[in-house]
């Protein structure tokens, strides 16, 4: 869900001619997903997939971005058992605007992580039937 929102925001900004310079995503959750992602190898896989979404979008705009140029993109995921299935996500999008100005969009999202995955699981069950 968070990666989809990220792709929509980046697509909107880049399509509007606004150059995204950095994206910082901080997440913490206490379910098994959070526990698994505390393993560096598992986390690296997730970090790469989240970064690829942004890199592909900016690569398609050769007016704002030079070949090989992309926004700084930092993803932090922490396991916090106390919050259980409640995923907390904070994202900051910093962009360069007219005359060297900056624009920052900050989002905070709290959701029940397993409930977000439920429709996908239901679709998979229906598909296999």
CSV table of N, CA and C in Angstrom, one decimal:
chain,number,residue,atom,x,y,z
A,1,UNK,N,0.8,-1.2,0.0
A,1,UNK,CA,0.0,0.0,0.0
A,1,UNK,C,0.8,1.3,0.0
A,2,UNK,N,1.9,1.3,0.9
A,2,UNK,CA,2.7,2.5,1.0
A,2,UNK,C,3.5,2.7,-0.3
A,3,UNK,N,4.0,1.6,-1.0
A,3,UNK,CA,4.7,1.8,-2.2
A,3,UNK,C,3.8,2.3,-3.3
A,4,UNK,N,2.5,1.9,-3.3
A,4,UNK,CA,1.6,2.4,-4.3
A,4,UNK,C,1.3,3.9,-4.1
A,5,UNK,N,1.2,4.3,-2.9
A,5,UNK,CA,1.0,5.7,-2.6
A,5,UNK,C,2.2,6.5,-3.0
A,6,UNK,N,3.4,6.0,-2.8
A,6,UNK,CA,4.7,6.6,-3.2
A,6,UNK,C,4.7,6.8,-4.7
A,7,UNK,N,4.3,5.7,-5.4
A,7,UNK,CA,4.4,5.8,-6.9
A,7,UNK,C,3.4,6.9,-7.4
A,8,UNK,N,2.2,7.0,-6.8
A,8,UNK,CA,1.2,8.0,-7.2
A,8,UNK,C,1.8,9.4,-6.9
A,9,UNK,N,2.4,9.6,-5.8
A,9,UNK,CA,2.9,11.0,-5.4
A,9,UNK,C,4.0,11.3,-6.3
A,10,UNK,N,5.0,10.4,-6.5
A,10,UNK,CA,6.1,10.7,-7.4
A,10,UNK,C,5.7,10.9,-8.8
A,11,UNK,N,4.8,10.1,-9.3
A,11,UNK,CA,4.2,10.3,-10.7
A,11,UNK,C,3.6,11.7,-10.8
A,12,UNK,N,2.8,12.1,-9.8
A,12,UNK,CA,2.1,13.4,-9.9
A,12,UNK,C,3.2,14.5,-9.9
A,13,UNK,N,4.1,14.5,-9.0
A,13,UNK,CA,5.1,15.5,-9.0
A,13,UNK,C,6.0,15.6,-10.2
A,14,UNK,N,6.5,14.5,-10.7
A,14,UNK,CA,7.3,14.5,-11.9
A,14,UNK,C,6.5,14.9,-13.1
A,15,UNK,N,5.3,14.4,-13.2
A,15,UNK,CA,4.4,14.8,-14.3
A,15,UNK,C,4.1,16.3,-14.3
A,16,UNK,N,4.1,16.9,-13.1
A,16,UNK,CA,3.8,18.4,-13.0
A,16,UNK,C,5.1,19.2,-13.2
A,17,UNK,N,6.2,18.5,-13.5
A,17,UNK,CA,7.5,19.2,-13.7
A,17,UNK,C,8.2,19.6,-12.4
A,18,UNK,N,7.8,18.9,-11.3
A,18,UNK,CA,8.5,19.2,-10.0
A,18,UNK,C,9.5,18.1,-9.8
A,19,UNK,N,10.7,18.5,-9.6
A,19,UNK,CA,11.8,17.5,-9.5
A,19,UNK,C,12.0,17.0,-8.0
A,20,UNK,N,11.6,15.8,-7.8
A,20,UNK,CA,11.8,15.2,-6.5
A,20,UNK,C,13.3,15.0,-6.2
A,21,UNK,N,13.8,15.5,-5.1
A,21,UNK,CA,15.2,15.4,-4.8
A,21,UNK,C,15.5,14.3,-3.7
A,22,UNK,N,14.5,14.1,-2.8
A,22,UNK,CA,14.7,13.0,-1.8
A,22,UNK,C,13.4,12.5,-1.3
A,23,UNK,N,13.4,11.2,-1.0
A,23,UNK,CA,12.3,10.6,-0.4
A,23,UNK,C,12.8,9.8,0.8
A,24,UNK,N,12.2,10.0,2.0
A,24,UNK,CA,12.6,9.3,3.2
A,24,UNK,C,11.4,8.6,3.8
A,25,UNK,N,11.5,7.3,3.9
A,25,UNK,CA,10.3,6.6,4.5
A,25,UNK,C,10.8,5.9,5.8
A,26,UNK,N,10.0,6.1,6.8
A,26,UNK,CA,10.3,5.5,8.1
A,26,UNK,C,9.1,4.7,8.5
A,27,UNK,N,9.3,3.4,8.8
A,27,UNK,CA,8.2,2.5,9.2
A,27,UNK,C,8.5,1.8,10.4
A,28,UNK,N,7.5,1.6,11.3
A,28,UNK,CA,7.7,0.6,12.3
A,28,UNK,C,6.4,-0.2,12.5
A,29,UNK,N,6.6,-1.5,12.8
A,29,UNK,CA,5.5,-2.4,13.0
A,29,UNK,C,6.0,-3.6,13.9
A,30,UNK,N,5.0,-4.2,14.5
A,30,UNK,CA,5.4,-5.3,15.5
A,30,UNK,C,4.9,-6.7,15.1
A,31,UNK,N,4.4,-6.9,13.9
A,31,UNK,CA,4.0,-8.2,13.5
A,31,UNK,C,5.1,-9.0,12.9
A,32,UNK,N,4.8,-10.2,12.4
A,32,UNK,CA,5.9,-11.0,11.8
A,32,UNK,C,6.6,-10.3,10.6
A,33,UNK,N,5.8,-9.5,9.9
A,33,UNK,CA,6.4,-8.8,8.8
A,33,UNK,C,7.6,-7.9,9.3
A,34,UNK,N,7.3,-7.2,10.4
A,34,UNK,CA,8.3,-6.3,11.0
A,34,UNK,C,9.5,-7.1,11.5
A,35,UNK,N,9.2,-8.3,12.1
A,35,UNK,CA,10.2,-9.1,12.7
A,35,UNK,C,11.1,-9.7,11.5
A,36,UNK,N,10.5,-10.1,10.4
A,36,UNK,CA,11.2,-10.7,9.3
A,36,UNK,C,12.1,-9.6,8.7
A,37,UNK,N,11.6,-8.4,8.6
A,37,UNK,CA,12.3,-7.3,7.9
A,37,UNK,C,13.4,-6.7,8.8
A,38,UNK,N,13.5,-7.2,10.1
A,38,UNK,CA,14.6,-6.8,10.9
A,38,UNK,C,15.9,-7.5,10.5
A,39,UNK,N,15.7,-8.6,9.7
A,39,UNK,CA,16.8,-9.3,9.1
A,39,UNK,C,17.4,-8.5,8.0
A,40,UNK,N,18.7,-8.2,8.0
A,40,UNK,CA,19.3,-7.3,6.9
A,40,UNK,C,19.1,-7.8,5.5
A,41,UNK,N,19.1,-9.1,5.3
A,41,UNK,CA,18.9,-9.7,3.9
A,41,UNK,C,17.5,-9.5,3.4
A,42,UNK,N,16.5,-9.7,4.3
A,42,UNK,CA,15.1,-9.5,4.0
A,42,UNK,C,14.8,-8.0,3.7
A,43,UNK,N,15.4,-7.2,4.6
A,43,UNK,CA,15.2,-5.8,4.5
A,43,UNK,C,15.8,-5.2,3.1
A,44,UNK,N,17.0,-5.7,2.8
A,44,UNK,CA,17.6,-5.2,1.5
A,44,UNK,C,16.7,-5.5,0.3
A,45,UNK,N,16.1,-6.7,0.3
A,45,UNK,CA,15.2,-7.0,-0.8
A,45,UNK,C,14.0,-6.0,-0.9
A,46,UNK,N,13.4,-5.7,0.2
A,46,UNK,CA,12.3,-4.8,0.3
A,46,UNK,C,12.8,-3.4,-0.1
A,47,UNK,N,13.9,-3.0,0.4
A,47,UNK,CA,14.5,-1.7,0.0
A,47,UNK,C,14.7,-1.5,-1.5
A,48,UNK,N,15.2,-2.5,-2.1
A,48,UNK,CA,15.5,-2.5,-3.5
A,48,UNK,C,14.2,-2.4,-4.3
A,49,UNK,N,13.2,-3.2,-3.9
A,49,UNK,CA,11.9,-3.1,-4.6
A,49,UNK,C,11.2,-1.7,-4.5
A,50,UNK,N,11.3,-1.1,-3.3
A,50,UNK,CA,10.7,0.2,-3.1
A,50,UNK,C,11.5,1.3,-3.9
A,51,UNK,N,12.8,1.2,-4.0
A,51,UNK,CA,13.6,2.1,-4.7
A,51,UNK,C,13.4,2.0,-6.2
A,52,UNK,N,13.2,0.8,-6.7
A,52,UNK,CA,13.1,0.6,-8.2
A,52,UNK,C,11.8,1.3,-8.7
A,53,UNK,N,10.8,1.4,-7.9
A,53,UNK,CA,9.5,2.0,-8.3
A,53,UNK,C,9.8,3.5,-8.7
A,54,UNK,N,10.6,4.2,-7.8
A,54,UNK,CA,10.9,5.6,-8.0
A,54,UNK,C,11.9,5.8,-9.1
A,55,UNK,N,12.9,4.9,-9.1
A,55,UNK,CA,13.9,5.1,-10.2
A,55,UNK,C,13.4,4.9,-11.6
A,56,UNK,N,12.4,4.0,-11.7
A,56,UNK,CA,11.8,3.8,-13.1
A,56,UNK,C,11.0,5.0,-13.5
A,57,UNK,N,10.3,5.6,-12.5
A,57,UNK,CA,9.5,6.8,-12.9
A,57,UNK,C,10.3,8.0,-13.3
A,58,UNK,N,11.4,8.3,-12.5
A,58,UNK,CA,12.2,9.5,-12.8
A,58,UNK,C,13.0,9.2,-14.1
A,59,UNK,N,13.4,8.0,-14.4
A,59,UNK,CA,14.2,7.7,-15.6
A,59,UNK,C,13.4,8.0,-16.9
A,60,UNK,N,12.1,8.0,-16.8
A,60,UNK,CA,11.2,8.3,-17.9
A,60,UNK,C,11.1,9.8,-18.2
A,61,UNK,N,11.7,10.6,-17.4
A,61,UNK,CA,11.6,12.1,-17.6
A,61,UNK,C,13.0,12.6,-17.8
A,62,UNK,N,13.4,12.7,-19.1
A,62,UNK,CA,14.8,13.2,-19.3
A,62,UNK,C,14.9,14.7,-19.4
A,63,UNK,N,13.8,15.4,-19.0
A,63,UNK,CA,13.9,16.9,-18.9
A,63,UNK,C,14.3,17.2,-17.5
A,64,UNK,N,13.7,16.6,-16.5
A,64,UNK,CA,14.0,16.9,-15.1
A,64,UNK,C,15.3,16.2,-14.6
A,65,UNK,N,15.5,15.0,-15.2
A,65,UNK,CA,16.6,14.2,-14.6
A,65,UNK,C,17.6,13.8,-15.8
A,66,UNK,N,18.9,13.9,-15.5
A,66,UNK,CA,19.9,13.4,-16.4
A,66,UNK,C,19.9,11.9,-16.4
A,67,UNK,N,20.5,11.3,-17.4
A,67,UNK,CA,20.6,9.8,-17.4
A,67,UNK,C,21.3,9.3,-16.1
A,68,UNK,N,20.8,8.4,-15.4
A,68,UNK,CA,21.4,7.9,-14.2
A,68,UNK,C,21.1,8.7,-12.9
A,69,UNK,N,20.5,9.8,-13.1
A,69,UNK,CA,20.2,10.7,-11.9
A,69,UNK,C,18.9,10.2,-11.3
A,70,UNK,N,18.8,10.2,-10.0
A,70,UNK,CA,17.6,9.8,-9.3
A,70,UNK,C,17.6,10.5,-7.9
A,71,UNK,N,16.4,10.6,-7.3
A,71,UNK,CA,16.3,11.2,-6.0
A,71,UNK,C,17.0,10.3,-4.9
A,72,UNK,N,17.5,11.0,-3.9
A,72,UNK,CA,18.0,10.2,-2.7
A,72,UNK,C,16.8,9.5,-2.2
A,73,UNK,N,17.0,8.2,-1.8
A,73,UNK,CA,15.8,7.4,-1.4
A,73,UNK,C,16.3,6.6,-0.2
A,74,UNK,N,15.7,6.9,1.0
A,74,UNK,CA,16.1,6.2,2.2
A,74,UNK,C,14.8,5.5,2.7
A,75,UNK,N,15.0,4.2,3.1
A,75,UNK,CA,13.9,3.4,3.7
A,75,UNK,C,14.4,2.9,5.0
A,76,UNK,N,13.6,3.1,6.0
A,76,UNK,CA,14.0,2.6,7.4
A,76,UNK,C,12.7,1.8,7.8
A,77,UNK,N,13.0,0.5,8.2
A,77,UNK,CA,11.9,-0.3,8.8
A,77,UNK,C,12.4,-0.9,10.1
A,78,UNK,N,11.7,-0.6,11.2
A,78,UNK,CA,12.0,-1.1,12.5
A,78,UNK,C,11.0,-2.0,13.1
A,79,UNK,N,11.4,-3.0,13.8
A,79,UNK,CA,10.5,-4.0,14.5
A,79,UNK,C,10.3,-3.4,15.9
A,80,UNK,N,9.0,-3.1,16.2
A,80,UNK,CA,8.6,-2.6,17.5
A,80,UNK,C,7.5,-3.5,18.0
A,81,UNK,N,7.7,-4.6,18.8
A,81,UNK,CA,6.7,-5.5,19.2
A,81,UNK,C,5.5,-4.9,19.8
A,82,UNK,N,5.6,-3.8,20.6
A,82,UNK,CA,4.5,-3.2,21.3
A,82,UNK,C,3.4,-2.8,20.3
A,83,UNK,N,3.7,-2.3,19.1
A,83,UNK,CA,2.6,-1.8,18.3
A,83,UNK,C,1.9,-3.0,17.5
A,84,UNK,N,2.3,-4.2,17.7
A,84,UNK,CA,1.7,-5.4,17.1
A,84,UNK,C,1.4,-5.2,15.6
A,85,UNK,N,0.2,-5.4,15.2
A,85,UNK,CA,-0.1,-5.3,13.7
A,85,UNK,C,-0.3,-3.9,13.2
A,86,UNK,N,-0.2,-2.9,14.1
A,86,UNK,CA,-0.4,-1.5,13.7
A,86,UNK,C,0.9,-1.0,13.0
A,87,UNK,N,0.8,-0.8,11.7
A,87,UNK,CA,2.0,-0.3,11.0
A,87,UNK,C,1.9,1.2,11.0
A,88,UNK,N,3.1,1.8,11.3
A,88,UNK,CA,3.2,3.3,11.4
A,88,UNK,C,4.2,3.6,10.2
A,89,UNK,N,3.7,4.5,9.4
A,89,UNK,CA,4.6,4.9,8.2
A,89,UNK,C,4.6,6.4,8.2
A,90,UNK,N,5.8,7.0,8.1
A,90,UNK,CA,6.0,8.4,7.9
A,90,UNK,C,6.9,8.6,6.7
A,91,UNK,N,6.4,9.4,5.7
A,91,UNK,CA,7.1,9.6,4.5
A,91,UNK,C,7.3,11.1,4.3
A,92,UNK,N,8.5,11.5,3.8
A,92,UNK,CA,8.8,12.9,3.4
A,92,UNK,C,9.3,12.9,2.0
A,93,UNK,N,8.7,13.8,1.2
A,93,UNK,CA,9.1,14.0,-0.2
A,93,UNK,C,9.6,15.4,-0.3
A,94,UNK,N,10.8,15.6,-0.6
A,94,UNK,CA,11.4,16.9,-0.8
A,94,UNK,C,11.7,17.2,-2.3
A,95,UNK,N,11.2,18.3,-2.8
A,95,UNK,CA,11.3,18.6,-4.2
A,95,UNK,C,11.9,20.0,-4.5
A,96,UNK,N,12.5,20.1,-5.6
A,96,UNK,CA,13.0,21.4,-6.1
A,96,UNK,C,11.9,22.1,-6.9
A,97,UNK,N,11.6,23.3,-6.6
A,97,UNK,CA,10.6,24.0,-7.4
A,97,UNK,C,11.2,25.3,-8.0
A,98,UNK,N,10.4,26.1,-8.6
A,98,UNK,CA,10.7,27.3,-9.3
A,98,UNK,C,11.8,28.1,-8.5
A,99,UNK,N,12.7,28.7,-9.2
A,99,UNK,CA,13.8,29.6,-8.7
A,99,UNK,C,14.5,29.0,-7.5
A,100,UNK,N,14.8,27.7,-7.6
A,100,UNK,CA,15.6,27.1,-6.5
A,100,UNK,C,14.9,26.9,-5.2
A,101,UNK,N,13.6,27.1,-5.2
A,101,UNK,CA,12.8,26.9,-4.0
A,101,UNK,C,12.7,25.4,-3.6
A,102,UNK,N,12.2,25.1,-2.5
A,102,UNK,CA,11.9,23.7,-2.1
A,102,UNK,C,10.5,23.5,-1.6
A,103,UNK,N,10.0,22.3,-1.8
A,103,UNK,CA,8.7,21.9,-1.4
A,103,UNK,C,8.8,20.6,-0.6
A,104,UNK,N,8.2,20.5,0.5
A,104,UNK,CA,8.2,19.3,1.3
A,104,UNK,C,6.8,18.8,1.6
A,105,UNK,N,6.5,17.6,1.2
A,105,UNK,CA,5.3,16.9,1.5
A,105,UNK,C,5.6,15.9,2.6
A,106,UNK,N,4.9,15.9,3.7
A,106,UNK,CA,5.0,14.9,4.7
A,106,UNK,C,3.7,14.2,5.0
A,107,UNK,N,3.8,12.8,5.0
A,107,UNK,CA,2.6,12.0,5.3
A,107,UNK,C,2.8,11.1,6.4
A,108,UNK,N,1.8,10.9,7.2
A,108,UNK,CA,1.8,9.9,8.3
A,108,UNK,C,0.6,9.0,8.1
A,109,UNK,N,0.9,7.7,8.2
A,109,UNK,CA,-0.2,6.7,8.0
A,109,UNK,C,-0.1,5.7,9.0
A,110,UNK,N,-1.2,5.3,9.7
A,110,UNK,CA,-1.3,4.2,10.6
A,110,UNK,C,-2.4,3.3,10.1
A,111,UNK,N,-2.0,2.0,10.0
A,111,UNK,CA,-3.0,1.0,9.5
A,111,UNK,C,-2.8,-0.3,10.1
A,112,UNK,N,-3.7,-1.2,10.1
A,112,UNK,CA,-3.6,-2.6,10.5
A,112,UNK,C,-3.0,-3.3,9.3
A,113,UNK,N,-1.7,-3.7,9.4
A,113,UNK,CA,-1.0,-4.3,8.3
A,113,UNK,C,-1.6,-5.5,7.7
A,114,UNK,N,-2.0,-6.4,8.6
A,114,UNK,CA,-2.6,-7.7,8.1
A,114,UNK,C,-3.9,-7.4,7.3
A,115,UNK,N,-4.7,-6.4,7.8
A,115,UNK,CA,-6.0,-6.1,7.1
A,115,UNK,C,-5.7,-5.6,5.7
A,116,UNK,N,-4.6,-4.9,5.5
A,116,UNK,CA,-4.3,-4.4,4.2
A,116,UNK,C,-4.0,-5.5,3.2
A,117,UNK,N,-3.5,-6.6,3.7
A,117,UNK,CA,-3.1,-7.8,2.9
A,117,UNK,C,-4.3,-8.7,2.6
A,118,UNK,N,-5.4,-8.6,3.4
A,118,UNK,CA,-6.5,-9.5,3.3
A,118,UNK,C,-7.1,-9.6,1.9
A,119,UNK,N,-7.4,-8.4,1.3
A,119,UNK,CA,-8.0,-8.5,-0.1
A,119,UNK,C,-7.1,-9.3,-1.1
A,120,UNK,N,-5.8,-9.1,-0.9
A,120,UNK,CA,-4.9,-9.9,-1.8
A,120,UNK,C,-5.0,-11.4,-1.6
A,121,UNK,N,-5.1,-11.8,-0.3
A,121,UNK,CA,-5.2,-13.2,0.0
A,121,UNK,C,-6.5,-13.7,-0.5
A,122,UNK,N,-7.6,-13.0,-0.3
A,122,UNK,CA,-8.9,-13.5,-0.8
A,122,UNK,C,-8.8,-13.6,-2.3
A,123,UNK,N,-8.2,-12.7,-3.0
A,123,UNK,CA,-8.1,-12.8,-4.5
A,123,UNK,C,-7.3,-14.0,-4.9
A,124,UNK,N,-6.2,-14.3,-4.1
A,124,UNK,CA,-5.4,-15.5,-4.4
A,124,UNK,C,-6.2,-16.8,-4.2
A,125,UNK,N,-7.0,-16.8,-3.2
A,125,UNK,CA,-7.8,-18.0,-2.9
A,125,UNK,C,-8.8,-18.2,-4.1
A,126,UNK,N,-9.5,-17.1,-4.5
A,126,UNK,CA,-10.4,-17.2,-5.6
A,126,UNK,C,-9.7,-17.7,-6.9
A,127,UNK,N,-8.6,-17.1,-7.1
A,127,UNK,CA,-7.8,-17.5,-8.3
A,127,UNK,C,-7.4,-18.9,-8.3
A,128,UNK,N,-7.1,-19.5,-7.2
A,128,UNK,CA,-6.7,-20.9,-7.2
A,128,UNK,C,-7.8,-21.9,-7.2
A,129,UNK,N,-9.1,-21.4,-7.0
A,129,UNK,CA,-10.2,-22.3,-7.0
A,129,UNK,C,-10.6,-22.7,-8.3
